[in-house]
mmCIF file of C-alpha atoms in Angstrom:
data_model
loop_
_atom_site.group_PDB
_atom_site.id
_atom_site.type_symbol
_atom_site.label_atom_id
_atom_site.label_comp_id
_atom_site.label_asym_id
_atom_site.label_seq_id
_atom_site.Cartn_x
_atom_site.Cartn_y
_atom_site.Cartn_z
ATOM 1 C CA UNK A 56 9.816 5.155 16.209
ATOM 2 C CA UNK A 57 12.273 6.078 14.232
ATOM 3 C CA UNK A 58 12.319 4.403 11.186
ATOM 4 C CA UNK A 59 10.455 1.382 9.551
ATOM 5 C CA UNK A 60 11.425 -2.212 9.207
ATOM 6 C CA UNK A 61 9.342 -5.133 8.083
ATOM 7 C CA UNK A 62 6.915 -5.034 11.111
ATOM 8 C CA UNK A 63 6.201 -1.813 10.580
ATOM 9 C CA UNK A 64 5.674 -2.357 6.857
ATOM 10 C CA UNK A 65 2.722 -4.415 7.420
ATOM 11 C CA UNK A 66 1.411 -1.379 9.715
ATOM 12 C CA UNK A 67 1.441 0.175 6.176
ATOM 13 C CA UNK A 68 -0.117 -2.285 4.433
ATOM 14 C CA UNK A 69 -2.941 -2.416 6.920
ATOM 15 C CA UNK A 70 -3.856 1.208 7.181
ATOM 16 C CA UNK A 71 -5.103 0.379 3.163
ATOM 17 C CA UNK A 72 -7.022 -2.214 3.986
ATOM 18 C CA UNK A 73 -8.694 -0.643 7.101
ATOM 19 C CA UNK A 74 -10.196 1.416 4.256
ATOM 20 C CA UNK A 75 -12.677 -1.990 3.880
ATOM 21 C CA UNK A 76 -12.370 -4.011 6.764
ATOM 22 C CA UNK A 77 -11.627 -2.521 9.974
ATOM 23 C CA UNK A 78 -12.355 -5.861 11.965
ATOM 24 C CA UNK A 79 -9.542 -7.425 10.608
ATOM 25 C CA UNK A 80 -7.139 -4.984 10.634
ATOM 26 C CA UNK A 81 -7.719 -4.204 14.376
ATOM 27 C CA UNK A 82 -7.516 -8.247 14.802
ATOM 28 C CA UNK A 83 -3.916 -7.901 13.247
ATOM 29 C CA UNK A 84 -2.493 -5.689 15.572
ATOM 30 C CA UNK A 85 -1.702 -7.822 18.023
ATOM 31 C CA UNK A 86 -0.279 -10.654 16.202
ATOM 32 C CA UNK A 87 2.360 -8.008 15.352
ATOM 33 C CA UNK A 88 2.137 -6.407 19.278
ATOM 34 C CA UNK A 89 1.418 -3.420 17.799
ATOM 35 C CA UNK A 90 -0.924 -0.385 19.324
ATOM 36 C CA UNK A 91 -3.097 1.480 17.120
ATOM 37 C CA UNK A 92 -1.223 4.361 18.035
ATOM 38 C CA UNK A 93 1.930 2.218 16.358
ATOM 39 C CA UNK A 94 -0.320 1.321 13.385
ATOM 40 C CA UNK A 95 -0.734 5.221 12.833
ATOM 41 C CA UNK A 96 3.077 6.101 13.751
ATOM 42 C CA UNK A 97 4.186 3.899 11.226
ATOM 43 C CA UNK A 98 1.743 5.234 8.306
ATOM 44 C CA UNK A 99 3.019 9.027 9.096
ATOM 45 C CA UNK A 100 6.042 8.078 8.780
ATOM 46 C CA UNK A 101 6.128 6.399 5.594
ATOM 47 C CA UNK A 102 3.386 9.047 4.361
ATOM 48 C CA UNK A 103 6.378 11.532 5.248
ATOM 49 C CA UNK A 104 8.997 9.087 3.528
ATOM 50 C CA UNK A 105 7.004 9.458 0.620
ATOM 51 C CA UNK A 106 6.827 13.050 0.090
ATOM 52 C CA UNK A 107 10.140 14.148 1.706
ATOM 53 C CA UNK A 108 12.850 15.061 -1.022
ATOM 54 C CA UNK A 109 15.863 13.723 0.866
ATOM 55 C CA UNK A 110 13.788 10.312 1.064
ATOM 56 C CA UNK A 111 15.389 6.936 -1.150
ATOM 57 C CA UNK A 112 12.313 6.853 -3.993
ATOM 58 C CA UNK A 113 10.591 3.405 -5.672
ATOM 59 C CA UNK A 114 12.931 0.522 -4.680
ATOM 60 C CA UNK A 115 15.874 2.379 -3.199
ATOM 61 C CA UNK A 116 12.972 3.333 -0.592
ATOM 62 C CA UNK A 117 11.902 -0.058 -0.194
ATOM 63 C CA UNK A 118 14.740 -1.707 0.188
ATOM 64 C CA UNK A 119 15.892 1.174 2.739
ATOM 65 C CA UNK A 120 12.705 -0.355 5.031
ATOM 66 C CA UNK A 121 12.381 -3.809 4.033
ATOM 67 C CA UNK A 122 16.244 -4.705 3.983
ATOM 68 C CA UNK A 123 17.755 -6.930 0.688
ATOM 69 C CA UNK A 124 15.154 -8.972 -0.665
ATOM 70 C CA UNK A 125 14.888 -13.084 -0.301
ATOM 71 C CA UNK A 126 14.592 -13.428 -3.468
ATOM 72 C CA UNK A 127 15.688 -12.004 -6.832
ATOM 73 C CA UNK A 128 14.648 -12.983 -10.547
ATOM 74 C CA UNK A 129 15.363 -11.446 -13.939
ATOM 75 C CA UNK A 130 11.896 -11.808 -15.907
ATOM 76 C CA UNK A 131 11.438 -10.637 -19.690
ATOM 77 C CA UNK A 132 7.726 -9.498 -20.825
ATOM 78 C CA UNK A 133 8.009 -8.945 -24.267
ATOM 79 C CA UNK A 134 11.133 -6.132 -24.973
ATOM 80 C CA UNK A 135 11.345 -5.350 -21.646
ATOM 81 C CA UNK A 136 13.709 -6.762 -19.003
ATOM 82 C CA UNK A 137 12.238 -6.629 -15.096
ATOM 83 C CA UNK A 138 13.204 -7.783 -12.324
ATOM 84 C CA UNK A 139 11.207 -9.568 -9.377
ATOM 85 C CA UNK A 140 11.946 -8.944 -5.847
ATOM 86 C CA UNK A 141 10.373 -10.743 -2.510
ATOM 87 C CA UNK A 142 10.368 -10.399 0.854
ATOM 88 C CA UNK A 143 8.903 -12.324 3.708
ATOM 89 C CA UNK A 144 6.466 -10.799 6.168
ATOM 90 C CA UNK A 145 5.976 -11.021 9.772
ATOM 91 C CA UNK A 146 2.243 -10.976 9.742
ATOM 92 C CA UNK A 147 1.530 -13.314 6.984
ATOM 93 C CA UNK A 148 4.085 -16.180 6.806
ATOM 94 C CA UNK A 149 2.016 -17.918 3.928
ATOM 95 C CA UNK A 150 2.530 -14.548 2.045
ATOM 96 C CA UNK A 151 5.831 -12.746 0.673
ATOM 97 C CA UNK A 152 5.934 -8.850 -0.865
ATOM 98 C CA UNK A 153 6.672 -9.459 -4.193
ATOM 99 C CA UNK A 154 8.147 -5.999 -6.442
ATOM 100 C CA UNK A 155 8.626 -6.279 -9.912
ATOM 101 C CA UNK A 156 10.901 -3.268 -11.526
ATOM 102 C CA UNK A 157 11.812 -2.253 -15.015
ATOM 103 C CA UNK A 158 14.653 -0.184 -15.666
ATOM 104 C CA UNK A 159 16.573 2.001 -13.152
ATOM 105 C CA UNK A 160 14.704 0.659 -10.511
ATOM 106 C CA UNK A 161 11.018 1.637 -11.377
ATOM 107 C CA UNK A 162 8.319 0.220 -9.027
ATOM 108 C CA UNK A 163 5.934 -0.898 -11.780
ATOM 109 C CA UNK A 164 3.752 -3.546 -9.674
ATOM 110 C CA UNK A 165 3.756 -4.415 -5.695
ATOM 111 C CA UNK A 166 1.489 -6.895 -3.990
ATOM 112 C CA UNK A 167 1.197 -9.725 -1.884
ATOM 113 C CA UNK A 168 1.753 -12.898 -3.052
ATOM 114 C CA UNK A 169 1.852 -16.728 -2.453
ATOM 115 C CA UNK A 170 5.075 -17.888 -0.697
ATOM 116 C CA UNK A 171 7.033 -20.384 -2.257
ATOM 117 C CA UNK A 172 5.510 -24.030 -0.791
ATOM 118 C CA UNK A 173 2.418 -22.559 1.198
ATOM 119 C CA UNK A 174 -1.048 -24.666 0.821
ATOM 120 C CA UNK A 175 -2.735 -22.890 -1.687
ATOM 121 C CA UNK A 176 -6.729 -23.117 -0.486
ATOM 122 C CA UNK A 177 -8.979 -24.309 -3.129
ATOM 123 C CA UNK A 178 -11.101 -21.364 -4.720
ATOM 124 C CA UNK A 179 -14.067 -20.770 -6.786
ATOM 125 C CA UNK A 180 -16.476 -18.399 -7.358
ATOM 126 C CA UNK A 181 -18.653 -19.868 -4.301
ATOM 127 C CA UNK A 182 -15.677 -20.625 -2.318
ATOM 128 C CA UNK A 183 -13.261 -17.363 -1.787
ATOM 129 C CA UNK A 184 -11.634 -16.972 1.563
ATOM 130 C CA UNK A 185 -11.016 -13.592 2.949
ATOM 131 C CA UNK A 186 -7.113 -12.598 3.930
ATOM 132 C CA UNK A 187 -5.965 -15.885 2.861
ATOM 133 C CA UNK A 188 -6.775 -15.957 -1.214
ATOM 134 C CA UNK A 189 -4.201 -14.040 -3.186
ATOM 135 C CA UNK A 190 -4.669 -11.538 -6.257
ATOM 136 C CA UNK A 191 -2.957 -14.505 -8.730
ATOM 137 C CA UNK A 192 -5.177 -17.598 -6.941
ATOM 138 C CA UNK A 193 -8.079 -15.373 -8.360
ATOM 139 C CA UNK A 194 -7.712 -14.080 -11.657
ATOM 140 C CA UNK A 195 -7.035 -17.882 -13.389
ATOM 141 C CA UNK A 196 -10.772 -19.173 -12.440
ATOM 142 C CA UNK A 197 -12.636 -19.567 -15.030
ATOM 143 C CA UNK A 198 -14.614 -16.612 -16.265
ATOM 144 C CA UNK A 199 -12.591 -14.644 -13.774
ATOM 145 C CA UNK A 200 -12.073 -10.754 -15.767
ATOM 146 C CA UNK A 201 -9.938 -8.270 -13.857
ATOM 147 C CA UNK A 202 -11.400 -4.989 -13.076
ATOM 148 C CA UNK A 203 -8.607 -2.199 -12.130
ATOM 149 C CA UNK A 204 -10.516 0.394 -9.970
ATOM 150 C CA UNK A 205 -7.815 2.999 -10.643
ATOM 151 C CA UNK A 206 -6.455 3.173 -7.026
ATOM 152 C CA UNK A 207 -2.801 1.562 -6.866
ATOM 153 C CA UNK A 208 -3.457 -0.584 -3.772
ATOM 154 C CA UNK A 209 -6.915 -1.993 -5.114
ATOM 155 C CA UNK A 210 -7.778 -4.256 -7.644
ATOM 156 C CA UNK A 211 -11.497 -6.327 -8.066
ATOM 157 C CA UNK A 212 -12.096 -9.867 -10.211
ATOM 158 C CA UNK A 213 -15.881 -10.194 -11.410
ATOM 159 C CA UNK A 214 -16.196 -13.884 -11.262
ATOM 160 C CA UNK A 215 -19.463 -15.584 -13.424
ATOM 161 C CA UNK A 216 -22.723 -15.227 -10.934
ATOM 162 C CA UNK A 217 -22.212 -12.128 -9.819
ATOM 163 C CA UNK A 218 -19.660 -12.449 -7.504
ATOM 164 C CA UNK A 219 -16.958 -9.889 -7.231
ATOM 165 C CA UNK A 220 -13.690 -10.388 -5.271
ATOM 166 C CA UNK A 221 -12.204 -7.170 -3.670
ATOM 167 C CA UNK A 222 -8.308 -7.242 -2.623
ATOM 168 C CA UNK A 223 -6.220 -4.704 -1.197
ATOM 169 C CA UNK A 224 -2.236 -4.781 -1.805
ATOM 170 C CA UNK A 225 -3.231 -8.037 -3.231
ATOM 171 C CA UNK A 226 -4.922 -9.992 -0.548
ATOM 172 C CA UNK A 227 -8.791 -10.668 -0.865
ATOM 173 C CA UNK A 228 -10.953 -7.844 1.816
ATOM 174 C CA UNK A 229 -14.367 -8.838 0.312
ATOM 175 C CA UNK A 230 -16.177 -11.103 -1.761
ATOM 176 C CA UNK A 231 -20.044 -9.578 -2.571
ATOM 177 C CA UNK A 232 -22.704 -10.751 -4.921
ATOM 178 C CA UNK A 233 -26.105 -12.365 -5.163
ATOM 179 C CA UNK A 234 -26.684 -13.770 -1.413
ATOM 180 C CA UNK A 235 -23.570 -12.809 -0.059
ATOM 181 C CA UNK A 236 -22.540 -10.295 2.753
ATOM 182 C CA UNK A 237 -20.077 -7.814 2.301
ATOM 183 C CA UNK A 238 -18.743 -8.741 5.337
ATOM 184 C CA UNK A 239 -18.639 -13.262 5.953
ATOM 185 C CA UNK A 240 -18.865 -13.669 9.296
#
């Protein structure tokens, strides 16, 4: 392999979420006819795109593997003007790779998101479904506070009860609390 592309993009994205659940992650590879040995090509190599100093950096990188984006927006937040950027994924069609960057280019937020017109499946506190519930179908319930666990690819929502959603590049992993397993079957 000599470079990345979408496919191998979602290789990426899986070696993170491994990290919590390795069942699913090794249930992925095939959908995307992809060998373990593939999964960890494609992390080395974008481990090595990362860190080389001839490498495109922040969006010039990711638009170097993930080709132009579907879609473009121009967003303000207060002063500041960004811009959002998706992209369509081979492995989850009901979920796009959405970028938002500030000025020159800055990655300042990546993370799977809803695609435009896919079924969004009802949640709750007592009704969270792992790899399908998204990062933004989350945080709105109510009583839902945010909890950044200071790792880039991770974020958690504490939920009222207990319950405490875990997502990886934006996509629920886990959902734990009182008289739940880490791991649904």
């Amino acid at each position: 392999m000599r470079g990345l592309a979408r496919r191998e993009f979602c290789l990426v994205l899986l070696r993170r979420m491994a990290d919590v659940r390795p069942d699913l992650t090794a249930a992925a590879l095939p959908r995307l006819g992809a060998t373990r040995a593939e999964a960890h090509a494609a992390h080395t190599r974008w481990q090595a795109l990362q860190h080389s100093p001839r490498a495109p950096r922040g969006l010039a990188l990711r638009v170097a593997v993930l080709g132009p984006p579907e879609e473009l927006e121009d967003r303000r937040f207060g002063d500041l003007d960004v811009q959002v950027r998706r992209w369509p994924l081979p492995l989850w069609p009901h979920l796009w790779w959405e970028m938002l960057t500030g000025p020159g280019g800055s990655v300042l937020n990546e993370h799977l998101v809803r695609a435009p017109g896919s079924r969004v499946p009802a949640a709750s506190a007592g009704r969270l479904l792992v790899w399908e519930h998204v990062l933004d179908d989350v945080v709105g319930l109510p009583g839902a506070r945010g909890v950044d666990p200071r790792v880039v690819t991770r974020w958690e929502v504490h939920l009222p009860g207990g319950v405490r959603a875990a997502f990886v590049w934006g996509l629920l992993q886990q959902v734990t609390g009182p008289g739940r397993a880490a791991f649904p079957p």
